[in-house]
mmCIF file of N, CA and C in Angstrom:
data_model
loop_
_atom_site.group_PDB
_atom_site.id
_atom_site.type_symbol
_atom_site.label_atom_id
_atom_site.label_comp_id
_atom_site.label_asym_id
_atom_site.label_seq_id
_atom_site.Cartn_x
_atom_site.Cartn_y
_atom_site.Cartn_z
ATOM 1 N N UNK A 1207 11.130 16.949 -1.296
ATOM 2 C CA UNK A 1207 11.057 15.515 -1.513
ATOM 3 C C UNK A 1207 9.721 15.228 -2.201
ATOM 4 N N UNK A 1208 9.829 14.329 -3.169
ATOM 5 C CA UNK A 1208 8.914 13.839 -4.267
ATOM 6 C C UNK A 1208 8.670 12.951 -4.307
ATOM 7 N N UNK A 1209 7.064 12.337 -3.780
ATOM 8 C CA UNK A 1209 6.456 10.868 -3.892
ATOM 9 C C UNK A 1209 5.769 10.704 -5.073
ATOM 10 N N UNK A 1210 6.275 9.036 -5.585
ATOM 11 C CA UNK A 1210 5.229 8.878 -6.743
ATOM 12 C C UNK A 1210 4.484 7.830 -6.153
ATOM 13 N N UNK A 1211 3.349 7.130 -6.376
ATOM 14 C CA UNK A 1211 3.765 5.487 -5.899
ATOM 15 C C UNK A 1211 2.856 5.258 -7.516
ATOM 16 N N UNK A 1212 3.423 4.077 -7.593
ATOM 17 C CA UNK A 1212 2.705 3.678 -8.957
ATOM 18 C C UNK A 1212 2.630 1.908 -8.397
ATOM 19 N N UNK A 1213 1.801 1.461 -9.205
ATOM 20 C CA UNK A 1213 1.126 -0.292 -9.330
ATOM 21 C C UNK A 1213 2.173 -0.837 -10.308
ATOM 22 N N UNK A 1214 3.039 -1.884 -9.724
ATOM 23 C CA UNK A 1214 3.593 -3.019 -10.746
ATOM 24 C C UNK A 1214 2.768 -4.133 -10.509
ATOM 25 N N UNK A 1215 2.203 -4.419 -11.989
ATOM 26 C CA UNK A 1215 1.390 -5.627 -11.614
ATOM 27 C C UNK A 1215 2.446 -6.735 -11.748
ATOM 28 N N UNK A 1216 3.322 -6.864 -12.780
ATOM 29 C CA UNK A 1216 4.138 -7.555 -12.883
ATOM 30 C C UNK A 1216 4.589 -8.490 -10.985
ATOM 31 N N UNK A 1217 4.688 -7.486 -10.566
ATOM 32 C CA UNK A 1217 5.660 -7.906 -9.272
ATOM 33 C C UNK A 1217 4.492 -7.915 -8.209
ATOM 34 N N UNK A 1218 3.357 -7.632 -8.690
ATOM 35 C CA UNK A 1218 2.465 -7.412 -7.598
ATOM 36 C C UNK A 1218 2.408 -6.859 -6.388
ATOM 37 N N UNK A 1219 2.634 -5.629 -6.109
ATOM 38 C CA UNK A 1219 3.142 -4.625 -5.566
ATOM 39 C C UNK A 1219 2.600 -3.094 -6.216
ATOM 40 N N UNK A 1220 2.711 -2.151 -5.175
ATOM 41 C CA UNK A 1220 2.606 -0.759 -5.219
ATOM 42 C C UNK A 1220 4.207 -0.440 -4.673
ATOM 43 N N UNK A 1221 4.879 0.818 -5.455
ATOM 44 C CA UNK A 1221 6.179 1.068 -5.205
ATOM 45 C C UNK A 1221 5.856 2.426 -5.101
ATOM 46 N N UNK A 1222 6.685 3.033 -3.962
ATOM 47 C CA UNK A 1222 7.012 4.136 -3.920
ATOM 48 C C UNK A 1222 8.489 4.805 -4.432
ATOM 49 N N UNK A 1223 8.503 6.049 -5.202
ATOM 50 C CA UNK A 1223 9.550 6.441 -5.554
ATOM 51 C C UNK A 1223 9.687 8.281 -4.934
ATOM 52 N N UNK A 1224 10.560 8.069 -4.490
ATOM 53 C CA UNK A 1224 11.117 9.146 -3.503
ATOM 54 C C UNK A 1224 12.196 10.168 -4.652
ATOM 55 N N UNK A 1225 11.695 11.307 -4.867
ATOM 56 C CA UNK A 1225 12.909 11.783 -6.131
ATOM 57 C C UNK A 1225 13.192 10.612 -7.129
ATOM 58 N N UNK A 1226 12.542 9.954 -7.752
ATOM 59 C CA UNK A 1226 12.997 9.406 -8.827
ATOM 60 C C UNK A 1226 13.643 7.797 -8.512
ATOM 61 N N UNK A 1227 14.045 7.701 -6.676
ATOM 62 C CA UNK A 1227 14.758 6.628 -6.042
ATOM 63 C C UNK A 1227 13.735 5.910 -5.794
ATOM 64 N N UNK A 1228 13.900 3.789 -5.888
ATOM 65 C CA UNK A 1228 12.563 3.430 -5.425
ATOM 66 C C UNK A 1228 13.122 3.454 -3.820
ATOM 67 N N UNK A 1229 11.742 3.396 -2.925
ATOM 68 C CA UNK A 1229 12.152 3.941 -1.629
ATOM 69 C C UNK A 1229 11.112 2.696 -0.330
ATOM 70 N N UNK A 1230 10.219 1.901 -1.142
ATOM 71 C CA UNK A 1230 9.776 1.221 -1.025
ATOM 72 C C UNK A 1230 8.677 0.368 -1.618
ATOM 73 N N UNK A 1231 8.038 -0.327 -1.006
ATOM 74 C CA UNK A 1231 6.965 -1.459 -1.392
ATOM 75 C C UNK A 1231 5.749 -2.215 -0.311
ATOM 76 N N UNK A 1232 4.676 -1.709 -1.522
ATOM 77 C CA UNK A 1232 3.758 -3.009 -0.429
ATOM 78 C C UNK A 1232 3.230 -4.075 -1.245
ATOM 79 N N UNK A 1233 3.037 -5.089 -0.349
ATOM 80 C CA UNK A 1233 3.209 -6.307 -1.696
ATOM 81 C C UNK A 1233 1.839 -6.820 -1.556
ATOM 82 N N UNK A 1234 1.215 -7.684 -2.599
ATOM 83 C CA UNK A 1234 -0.192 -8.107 -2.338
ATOM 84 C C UNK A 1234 -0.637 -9.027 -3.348
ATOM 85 N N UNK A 1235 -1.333 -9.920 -2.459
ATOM 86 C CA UNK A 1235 -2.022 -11.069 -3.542
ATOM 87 C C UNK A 1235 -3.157 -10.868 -4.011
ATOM 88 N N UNK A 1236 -3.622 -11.656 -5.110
ATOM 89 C CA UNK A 1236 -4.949 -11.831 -5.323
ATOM 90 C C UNK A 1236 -6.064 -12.778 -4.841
ATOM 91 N N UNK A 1237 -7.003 -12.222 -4.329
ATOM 92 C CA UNK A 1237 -8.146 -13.036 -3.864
ATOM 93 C C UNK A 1237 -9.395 -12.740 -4.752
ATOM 94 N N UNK A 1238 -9.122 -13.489 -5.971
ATOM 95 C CA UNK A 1238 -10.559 -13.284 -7.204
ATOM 96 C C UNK A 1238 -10.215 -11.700 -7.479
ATOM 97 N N UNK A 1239 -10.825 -10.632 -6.918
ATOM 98 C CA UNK A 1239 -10.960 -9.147 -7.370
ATOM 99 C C UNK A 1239 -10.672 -8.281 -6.189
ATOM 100 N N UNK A 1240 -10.468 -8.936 -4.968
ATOM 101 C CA UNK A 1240 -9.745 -8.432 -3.584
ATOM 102 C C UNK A 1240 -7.868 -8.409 -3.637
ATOM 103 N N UNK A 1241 -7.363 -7.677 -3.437
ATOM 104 C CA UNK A 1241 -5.820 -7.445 -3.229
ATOM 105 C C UNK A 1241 -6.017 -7.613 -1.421
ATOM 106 N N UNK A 1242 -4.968 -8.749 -0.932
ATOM 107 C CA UNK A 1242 -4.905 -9.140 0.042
ATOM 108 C C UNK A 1242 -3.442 -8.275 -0.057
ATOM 109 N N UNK A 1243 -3.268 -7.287 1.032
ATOM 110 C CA UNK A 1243 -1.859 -6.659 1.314
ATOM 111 C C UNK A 1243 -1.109 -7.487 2.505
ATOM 112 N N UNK A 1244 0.821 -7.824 2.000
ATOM 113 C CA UNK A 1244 0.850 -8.833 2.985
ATOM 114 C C UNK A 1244 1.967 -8.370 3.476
ATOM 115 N N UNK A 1245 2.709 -7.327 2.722
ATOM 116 C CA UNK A 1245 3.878 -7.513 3.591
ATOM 117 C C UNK A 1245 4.555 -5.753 3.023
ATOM 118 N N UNK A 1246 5.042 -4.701 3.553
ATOM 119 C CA UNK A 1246 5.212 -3.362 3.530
ATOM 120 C C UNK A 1246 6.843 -2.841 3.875
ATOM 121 N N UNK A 1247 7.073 -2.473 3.267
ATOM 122 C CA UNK A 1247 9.164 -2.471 3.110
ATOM 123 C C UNK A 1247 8.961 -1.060 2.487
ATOM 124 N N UNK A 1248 10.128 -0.503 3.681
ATOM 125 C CA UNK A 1248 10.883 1.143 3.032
ATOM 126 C C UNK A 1248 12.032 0.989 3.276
ATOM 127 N N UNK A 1249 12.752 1.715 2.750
ATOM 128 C CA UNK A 1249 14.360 1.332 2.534
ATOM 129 C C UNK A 1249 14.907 2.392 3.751
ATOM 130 N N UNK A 1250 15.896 1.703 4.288
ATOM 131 C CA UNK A 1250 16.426 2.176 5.516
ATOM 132 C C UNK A 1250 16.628 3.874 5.537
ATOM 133 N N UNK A 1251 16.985 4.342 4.300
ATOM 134 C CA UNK A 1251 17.649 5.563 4.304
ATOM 135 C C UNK A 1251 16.343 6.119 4.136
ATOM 136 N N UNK A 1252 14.880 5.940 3.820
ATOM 137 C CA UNK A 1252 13.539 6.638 4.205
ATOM 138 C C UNK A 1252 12.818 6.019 5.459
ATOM 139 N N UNK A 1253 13.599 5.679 6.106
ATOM 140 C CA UNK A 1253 12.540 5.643 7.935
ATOM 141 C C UNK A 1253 12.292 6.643 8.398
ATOM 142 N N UNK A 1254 11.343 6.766 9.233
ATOM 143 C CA UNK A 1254 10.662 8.162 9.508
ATOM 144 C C UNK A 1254 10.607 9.232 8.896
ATOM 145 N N UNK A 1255 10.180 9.640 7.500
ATOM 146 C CA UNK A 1255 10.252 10.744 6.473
ATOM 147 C C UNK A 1255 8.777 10.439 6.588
ATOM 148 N N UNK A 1256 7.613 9.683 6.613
ATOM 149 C CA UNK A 1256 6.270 9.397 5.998
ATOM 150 C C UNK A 1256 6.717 8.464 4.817
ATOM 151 N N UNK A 1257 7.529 8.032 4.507
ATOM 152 C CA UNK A 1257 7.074 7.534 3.131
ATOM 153 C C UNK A 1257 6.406 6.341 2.977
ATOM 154 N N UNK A 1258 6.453 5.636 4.394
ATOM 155 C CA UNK A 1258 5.379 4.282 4.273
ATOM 156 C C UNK A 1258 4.098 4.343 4.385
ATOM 157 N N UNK A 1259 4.141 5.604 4.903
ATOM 158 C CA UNK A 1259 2.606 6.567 5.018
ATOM 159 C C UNK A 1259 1.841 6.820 3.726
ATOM 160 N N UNK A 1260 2.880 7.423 3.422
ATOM 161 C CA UNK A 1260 2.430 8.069 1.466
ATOM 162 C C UNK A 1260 2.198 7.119 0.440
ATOM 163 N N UNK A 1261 3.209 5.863 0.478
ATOM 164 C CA UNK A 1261 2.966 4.597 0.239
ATOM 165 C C UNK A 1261 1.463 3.737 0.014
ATOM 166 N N UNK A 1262 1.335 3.767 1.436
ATOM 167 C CA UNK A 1262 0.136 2.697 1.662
ATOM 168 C C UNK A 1262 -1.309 4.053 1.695
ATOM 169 N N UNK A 1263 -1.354 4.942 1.718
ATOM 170 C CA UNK A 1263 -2.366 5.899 1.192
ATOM 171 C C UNK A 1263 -2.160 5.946 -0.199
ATOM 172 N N UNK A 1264 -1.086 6.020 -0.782
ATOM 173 C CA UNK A 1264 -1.224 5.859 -2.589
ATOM 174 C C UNK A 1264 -1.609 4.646 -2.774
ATOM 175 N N UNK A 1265 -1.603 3.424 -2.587
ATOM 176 C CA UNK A 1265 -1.800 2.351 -3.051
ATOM 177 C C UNK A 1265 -3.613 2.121 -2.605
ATOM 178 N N UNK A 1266 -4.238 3.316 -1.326
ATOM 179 C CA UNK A 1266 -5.355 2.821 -1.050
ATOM 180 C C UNK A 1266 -6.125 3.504 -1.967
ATOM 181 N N UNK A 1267 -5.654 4.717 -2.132
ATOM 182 C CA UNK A 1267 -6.232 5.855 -3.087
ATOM 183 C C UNK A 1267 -6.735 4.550 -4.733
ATOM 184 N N UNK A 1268 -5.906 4.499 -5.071
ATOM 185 C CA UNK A 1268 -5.712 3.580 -6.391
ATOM 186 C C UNK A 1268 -6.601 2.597 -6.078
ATOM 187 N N UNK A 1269 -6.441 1.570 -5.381
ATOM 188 C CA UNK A 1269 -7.639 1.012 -5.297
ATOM 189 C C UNK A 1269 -8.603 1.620 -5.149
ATOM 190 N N UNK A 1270 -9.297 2.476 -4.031
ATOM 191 C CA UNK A 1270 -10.865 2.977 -4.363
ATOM 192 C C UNK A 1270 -11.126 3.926 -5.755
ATOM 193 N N UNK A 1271 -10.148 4.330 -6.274
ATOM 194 C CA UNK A 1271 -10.407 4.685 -7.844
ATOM 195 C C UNK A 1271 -10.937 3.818 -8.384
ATOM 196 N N UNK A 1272 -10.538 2.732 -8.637
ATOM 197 C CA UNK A 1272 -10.616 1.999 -9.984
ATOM 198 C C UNK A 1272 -12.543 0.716 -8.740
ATOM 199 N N UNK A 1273 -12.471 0.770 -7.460
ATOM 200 C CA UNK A 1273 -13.665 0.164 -7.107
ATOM 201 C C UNK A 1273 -13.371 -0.952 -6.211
ATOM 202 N N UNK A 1274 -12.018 -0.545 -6.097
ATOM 203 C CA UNK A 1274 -11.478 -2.283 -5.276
ATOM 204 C C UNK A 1274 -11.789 -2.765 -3.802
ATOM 205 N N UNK A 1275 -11.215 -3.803 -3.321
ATOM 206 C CA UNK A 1275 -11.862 -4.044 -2.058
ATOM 207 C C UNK A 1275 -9.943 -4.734 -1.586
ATOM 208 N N UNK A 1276 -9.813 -4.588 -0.393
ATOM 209 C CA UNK A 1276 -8.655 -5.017 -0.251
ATOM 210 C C UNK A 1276 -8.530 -6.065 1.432
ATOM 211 N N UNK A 1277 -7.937 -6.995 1.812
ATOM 212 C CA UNK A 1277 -7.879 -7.360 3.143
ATOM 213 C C UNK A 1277 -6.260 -6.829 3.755
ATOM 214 N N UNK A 1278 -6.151 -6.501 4.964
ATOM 215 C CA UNK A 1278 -5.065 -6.030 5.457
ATOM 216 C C UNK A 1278 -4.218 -6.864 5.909
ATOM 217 N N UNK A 1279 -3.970 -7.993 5.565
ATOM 218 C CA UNK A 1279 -3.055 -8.736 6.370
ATOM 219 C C UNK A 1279 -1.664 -8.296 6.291
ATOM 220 N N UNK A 1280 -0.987 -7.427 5.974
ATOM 221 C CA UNK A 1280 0.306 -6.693 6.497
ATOM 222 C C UNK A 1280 -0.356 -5.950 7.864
ATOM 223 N N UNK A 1281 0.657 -6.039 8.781
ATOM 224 C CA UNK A 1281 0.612 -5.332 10.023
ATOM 225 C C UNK A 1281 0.439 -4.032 9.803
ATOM 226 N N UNK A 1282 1.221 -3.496 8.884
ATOM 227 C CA UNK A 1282 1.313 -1.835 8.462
ATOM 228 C C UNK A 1282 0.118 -0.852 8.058
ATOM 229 N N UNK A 1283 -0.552 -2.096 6.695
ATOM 230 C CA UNK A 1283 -1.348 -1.823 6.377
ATOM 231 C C UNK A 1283 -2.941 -1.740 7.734
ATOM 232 N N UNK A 1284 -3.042 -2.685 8.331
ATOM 233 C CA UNK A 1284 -3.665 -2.847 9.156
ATOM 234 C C UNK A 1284 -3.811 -1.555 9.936
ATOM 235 N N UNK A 1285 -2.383 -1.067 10.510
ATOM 236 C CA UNK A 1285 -2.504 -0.059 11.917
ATOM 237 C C UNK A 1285 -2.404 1.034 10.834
ATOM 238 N N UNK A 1286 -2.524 1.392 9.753
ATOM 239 C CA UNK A 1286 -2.740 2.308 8.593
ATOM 240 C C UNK A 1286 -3.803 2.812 8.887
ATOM 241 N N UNK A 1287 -4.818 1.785 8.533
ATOM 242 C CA UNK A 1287 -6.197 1.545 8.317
ATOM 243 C C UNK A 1287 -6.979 2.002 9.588
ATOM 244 N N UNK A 1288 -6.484 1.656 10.761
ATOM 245 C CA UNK A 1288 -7.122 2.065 12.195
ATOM 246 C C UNK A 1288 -6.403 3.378 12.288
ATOM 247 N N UNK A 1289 -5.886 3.900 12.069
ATOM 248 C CA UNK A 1289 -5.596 5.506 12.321
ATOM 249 C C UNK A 1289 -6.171 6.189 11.392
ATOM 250 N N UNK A 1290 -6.261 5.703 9.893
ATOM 251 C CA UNK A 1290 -7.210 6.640 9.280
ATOM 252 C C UNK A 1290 -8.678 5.979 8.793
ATOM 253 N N UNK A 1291 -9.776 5.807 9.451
ATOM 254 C CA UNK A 1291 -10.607 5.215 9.364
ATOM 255 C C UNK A 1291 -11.502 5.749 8.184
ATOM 256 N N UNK A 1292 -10.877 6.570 7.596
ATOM 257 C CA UNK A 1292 -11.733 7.006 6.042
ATOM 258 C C UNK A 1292 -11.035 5.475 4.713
ATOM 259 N N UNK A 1293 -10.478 4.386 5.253
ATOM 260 C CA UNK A 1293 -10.085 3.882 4.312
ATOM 261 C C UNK A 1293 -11.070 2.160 4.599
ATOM 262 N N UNK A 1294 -11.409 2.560 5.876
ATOM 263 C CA UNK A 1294 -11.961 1.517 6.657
ATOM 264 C C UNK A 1294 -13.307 0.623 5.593
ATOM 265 N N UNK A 1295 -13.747 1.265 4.933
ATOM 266 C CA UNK A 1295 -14.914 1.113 3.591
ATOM 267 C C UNK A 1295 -14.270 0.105 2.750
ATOM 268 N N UNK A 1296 -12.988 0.054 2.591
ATOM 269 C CA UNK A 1296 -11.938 -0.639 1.474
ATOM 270 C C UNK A 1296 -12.028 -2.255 1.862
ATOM 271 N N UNK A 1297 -12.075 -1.917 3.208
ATOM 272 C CA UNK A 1297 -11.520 -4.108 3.998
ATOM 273 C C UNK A 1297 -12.945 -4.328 3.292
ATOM 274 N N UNK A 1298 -12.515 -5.691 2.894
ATOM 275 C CA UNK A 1298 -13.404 -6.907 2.508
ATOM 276 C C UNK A 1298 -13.740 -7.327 3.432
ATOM 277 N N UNK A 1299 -15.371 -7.701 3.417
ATOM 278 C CA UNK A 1299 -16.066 -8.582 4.691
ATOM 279 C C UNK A 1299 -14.743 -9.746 4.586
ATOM 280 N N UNK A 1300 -14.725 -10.281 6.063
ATOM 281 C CA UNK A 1300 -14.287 -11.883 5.998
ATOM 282 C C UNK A 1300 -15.022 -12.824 5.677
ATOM 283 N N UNK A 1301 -14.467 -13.799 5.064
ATOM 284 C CA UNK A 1301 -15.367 -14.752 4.673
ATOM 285 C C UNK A 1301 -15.962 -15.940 5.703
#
C-alpha cells in the first residue's frame, strides 16, 4: 500500500491517496500565514490501516518545509500532535 498526500490549495485541504485512490482529507483555513486545521476524513474502506496517521504527518511535514505555523482545531489533528510531540514547534502561540 502506497501513500501520497499532496496540498490542494484550490479546496484547501491536504489529500491523501492510497494506490492512486483518494482515501482521505484534512481540511484547513487561513489565518494571515497560519493554516488553522479543522476538520480530518478517511474513507471508510481505510479505517485502521494508518492512513489518517500518514495523512496528518504528510500535511505537517509540508508545512514545516516550506516554514509554516499551524493551529489544531480538528480533534485529530490535536491528539496527533500530543502523541507525537516532535510536531508540537508547529502550533501557533494563541492569540
Amino acid at each position: 500500500m502506497s501513500f501520497l498526500v499532496e496540498e490542494n490549495t484550490a479546496k484547501r485541504r491536504f489529500e491523501i491517496l492510497v494506490d492512486d485512490a483518494l482515501a482521505g482529507f484534512t481540511a484547513y483555513t487561513l489565518r494571515g500565514e497560519t493554516l488553522v486545521f479543522t476538520h480530518t476524513e478517511v474513507d471508510d474502506r481505510f479505517q485502521g490501516q494508518g492512513v489518517g496517521a500518514a495523512l496528518v504527518r504528510g500535511a505537517l511535514d509540508q508545512v514545516r518545509a516550506r516554514g509554516g505555523r499551524i493551529v489544531p482545531q480538528c480533534p485529530f489533528v490535536a491528539s496527533f500532535i500530543e502523541r507525537h510531540p516532535e510536531y508540537a514547534d508547529l502550533v501557533a502561540d494563541k492569540p
